[in-house]
CSV table of C-alpha atoms in Angstrom, one decimal:
chain,number,residue,atom,x,y,z
P,1,MET,CA,-72.3,6.5,-9.2
P,2,ILE,CA,-74.2,8.7,-6.8
P,3,ILE,CA,-75.1,7.9,-3.2
P,4,ARG,CA,-78.4,9.5,-2.1
P,5,PRO,CA,-81.1,9.1,0.5
P,6,GLU,CA,-83.9,6.7,-0.3
P,7,LYS,CA,-86.9,8.4,-1.8
P,8,GLN,CA,-90.5,7.3,-2.4
P,9,GLY,CA,-90.6,4.9,-5.3
P,10,ASP,CA,-87.3,3.3,-4.5
P,11,GLU,CA,-88.8,0.5,-2.3
P,12,ALA,CA,-89.2,-2.2,-5.0
P,13,ALA,CA,-85.7,-1.7,-6.4
P,14,ILE,CA,-84.2,-1.7,-2.9
P,15,GLU,CA,-86.0,-5.0,-2.2
P,16,GLU,CA,-84.8,-6.5,-5.4
P,17,VAL,CA,-81.2,-5.5,-4.8
P,18,THR,CA,-81.3,-6.7,-1.2
P,19,PHE,CA,-82.9,-10.1,-2.2
P,20,ALA,CA,-80.3,-10.6,-5.0
P,21,ALA,CA,-77.4,-9.7,-2.8
P,22,PHE,CA,-78.3,-12.2,-0.1
P,23,SER,CA,-79.5,-15.1,-2.3
P,24,GLY,CA,-77.4,-18.1,-2.0
P,25,ARG,CA,-75.4,-16.9,1.1
P,26,PRO,CA,-75.2,-19.6,3.7
P,27,SER,CA,-75.4,-17.0,6.5
P,28,SER,CA,-78.7,-15.6,5.2
P,29,ASP,CA,-82.3,-16.8,5.6
P,30,LEU,CA,-83.4,-14.2,3.0
P,31,THR,CA,-85.2,-12.1,5.6
P,32,GLU,CA,-83.1,-9.0,4.8
P,33,PRO,CA,-85.5,-7.5,2.3
P,34,ILE,CA,-88.4,-8.1,4.8
P,35,ILE,CA,-86.4,-6.4,7.6
P,36,VAL,CA,-85.9,-3.3,5.5
P,37,ARG,CA,-89.6,-3.2,4.5
P,38,ARG,CA,-90.6,-3.6,8.2
P,39,LEU,CA,-88.2,-0.9,9.3
P,40,ARG,CA,-89.6,1.4,6.7
P,41,GLU,CA,-93.2,0.6,7.6
P,42,ALA,CA,-92.5,1.2,11.3
P,43,GLU,CA,-90.8,4.5,10.4
P,44,ALA,CA,-87.7,3.1,12.1
P,45,LEU,CA,-85.2,3.7,9.3
P,46,THR,CA,-83.0,6.4,10.8
P,47,LEU,CA,-81.1,6.6,7.5
P,48,SER,CA,-81.6,4.7,4.3
P,49,LEU,CA,-79.1,5.3,1.5
P,50,VAL,CA,-79.0,4.0,-2.1
P,51,ALA,CA,-76.2,3.8,-4.6
P,52,GLU,CA,-77.4,4.7,-8.1
P,53,MET,CA,-75.7,4.1,-11.4
P,54,ASP,CA,-77.2,5.1,-14.7
P,55,GLY,CA,-80.5,5.7,-13.0
P,56,GLN,CA,-80.6,2.2,-11.5
P,57,ILE,CA,-80.3,1.4,-7.8
P,58,VAL,CA,-77.4,-1.0,-7.4
P,59,GLY,CA,-76.8,-0.8,-3.6
P,60,HIS,CA,-78.5,0.0,-0.3
P,61,VAL,CA,-77.6,0.5,3.4
P,62,ALA,CA,-79.9,0.9,6.3
P,63,PHE,CA,-79.3,2.3,9.8
P,64,SER,CA,-81.8,2.0,12.7
P,65,ALA,CA,-81.9,2.7,16.4
P,66,VAL,CA,-80.8,-0.1,18.8
P,67,THR,CA,-81.3,-0.3,22.5
P,68,ILE,CA,-78.6,-1.2,25.1
P,69,ASP,CA,-80.0,-3.0,28.2
P,70,GLY,CA,-83.4,-1.8,27.0
P,71,GLU,CA,-82.5,1.9,26.8
P,72,ASN,CA,-82.0,4.2,23.8
P,73,LYS,CA,-78.5,5.5,24.3
P,74,GLY,CA,-78.1,7.2,20.9
P,75,TRP,CA,-76.5,4.2,19.1
P,76,LEU,CA,-77.6,2.9,15.7
P,77,GLY,CA,-77.3,-0.5,14.0
P,78,LEU,CA,-75.9,-0.8,10.5
P,79,GLY,CA,-77.6,-3.2,8.3
P,80,PRO,CA,-78.6,-4.7,6.1
P,81,VAL,CA,-76.2,-3.5,3.5
P,82,SER,CA,-76.5,-4.9,0.0
P,83,VAL,CA,-75.0,-4.5,-3.5
P,84,LYS,CA,-76.3,-6.0,-6.7
P,85,PRO,CA,-74.5,-9.2,-7.6
P,86,GLY,CA,-72.0,-8.6,-10.4
P,87,LEU,CA,-71.1,-5.2,-8.9
P,88,GLN,CA,-69.9,-6.6,-5.5
P,89,ARG,CA,-66.3,-6.2,-4.5
P,90,LYS,CA,-66.0,-2.9,-6.4
P,91,GLY,CA,-66.2,-0.5,-3.5
P,92,ILE,CA,-70.0,0.3,-3.7
P,93,GLY,CA,-70.8,-1.2,-0.3
P,94,SER,CA,-67.8,0.5,1.3
P,95,GLN,CA,-68.9,3.9,-0.1
P,96,LEU,CA,-72.4,3.4,1.2
P,97,ILE,CA,-71.1,2.4,4.6
P,98,ARG,CA,-68.6,5.3,4.9
P,99,GLU,CA,-71.2,7.9,3.7
P,100,GLY,CA,-73.8,6.4,6.1
P,101,LEU,CA,-71.5,6.5,9.1
P,102,ALA,CA,-70.5,10.1,8.3
P,103,GLN,CA,-74.2,11.1,8.1
P,104,ILE,CA,-75.3,9.4,11.3
P,105,LYS,CA,-72.4,10.9,13.2
P,106,ALA,CA,-73.4,14.3,11.9
P,107,MET,CA,-77.0,13.5,13.0
P,108,GLY,CA,-75.7,13.1,16.5
P,109,ALA,CA,-75.4,9.3,16.9
P,110,LYS,CA,-73.0,8.3,19.6
P,111,GLY,CA,-71.9,5.2,17.7
P,112,CYS,CA,-72.8,2.3,15.5
P,113,VAL,CA,-73.0,-1.5,16.0
P,114,LEU,CA,-73.3,-4.4,13.5
P,115,GLU,CA,-73.2,-8.1,13.1
P,116,GLY,CA,-70.9,-9.1,10.4
P,117,GLY,CA,-67.5,-10.4,9.3
P,118,PRO,CA,-64.6,-8.9,11.2
P,119,LYS,CA,-62.3,-8.9,8.2
P,120,TYR,CA,-64.6,-6.7,6.2
P,121,TYR,CA,-65.9,-4.3,8.9
P,122,GLN,CA,-62.6,-3.7,10.7
P,123,ARG,CA,-61.5,-1.5,7.8
P,124,PHE,CA,-64.2,1.0,8.9
P,125,GLY,CA,-62.9,1.0,12.5
P,126,PHE,CA,-65.4,-1.5,13.9
P,127,GLN,CA,-64.1,-3.9,16.6
P,128,SER,CA,-65.5,-6.1,19.3
P,129,TYR,CA,-65.9,-4.8,22.8
P,130,PRO,CA,-66.3,-7.5,25.5
P,131,GLY,CA,-68.8,-5.5,27.6
P,132,LEU,CA,-71.1,-4.8,24.6
P,133,THR,CA,-72.9,-7.9,23.4
P,134,TYR,CA,-75.6,-9.2,21.1
P,135,HIS,CA,-77.2,-12.6,21.7
P,136,GLY,CA,-77.8,-13.2,18.0
P,137,ALA,CA,-74.2,-13.1,16.9
P,138,PRO,CA,-72.7,-16.5,15.9
P,139,ALA,CA,-69.6,-15.7,18.0
P,140,PRO,CA,-68.5,-12.6,19.9
P,141,GLU,CA,-66.1,-11.4,17.3
P,142,PHE,CA,-69.0,-11.1,14.8
P,143,PHE,CA,-70.6,-8.4,16.8
P,144,MET,CA,-68.7,-5.1,16.6
P,145,ALA,CA,-69.1,-1.4,17.5
P,146,LEU,CA,-67.7,1.8,16.3
P,147,PRO,CA,-67.9,4.6,18.9
P,148,PHE,CA,-67.9,8.1,17.6
P,149,TYR,CA,-66.8,9.4,20.9
P,150,GLU,CA,-64.7,7.8,23.7
P,151,VAL,CA,-67.5,6.1,25.7
P,152,VAL,CA,-68.5,2.6,24.7
P,153,PRO,CA,-71.6,1.5,26.6
P,154,GLN,CA,-71.7,-1.8,28.3
P,155,GLY,CA,-74.7,-4.1,28.0
P,156,SER,CA,-76.8,-6.2,25.7
P,157,VAL,CA,-77.8,-4.7,22.4
P,158,GLU,CA,-81.2,-5.3,20.8
P,159,TYR,CA,-82.2,-4.3,17.3
P,160,HIS,CA,-85.6,-3.0,16.3
P,161,PRO,CA,-88.4,-5.7,16.4
P,162,ALA,CA,-88.3,-5.7,12.6
P,163,PHE,CA,-85.2,-7.8,12.8
P,164,TYR,CA,-86.9,-10.6,14.6
P,165,ASN,CA,-89.4,-13.3,13.5
P,166,ALA,CA,-89.4,-12.0,10.0
P,167,PRO,CA,-90.9,-14.7,7.8
P,168,THR,CA,-88.9,-16.2,4.9
P,169,GLN,CA,-89.2,-14.5,1.5
P,170,LYS,CA,-91.8,-16.1,-0.9
């Protein structure tokens, strides 16, 4: 398996993997492929990585800028991250996330936030910070941050507009 940046021509395969990965999940309204497409169209994908096996895209992770209290403070949001069903729970998502975090840190990001399951994301160093919030999280523990430096900003996080009001997949 190789992890590489998204390139032109990968769009349909990324959409297929993302749709398949989130299909049937109670926590998903199947807008994840649309979010990735909208981020790409808005040129708001700070980093988009794919996992490739035997020439086929089997996983994807996206990182995009977030604002904190309406300001860009150099933090990025992780997500969506997806792995083709049948290959999940084999470390592909973890490799995508670790590589992505290393790359955004090297790019100068101050930290990363996400909405997701604490059991899964704590292994990467993510944790909840009471002063850093996201209104869309089902509960405070599902919104986590990973500071790359010591300072964790306080305030309300907003993702790129591509995350909001995305219509349901056809």
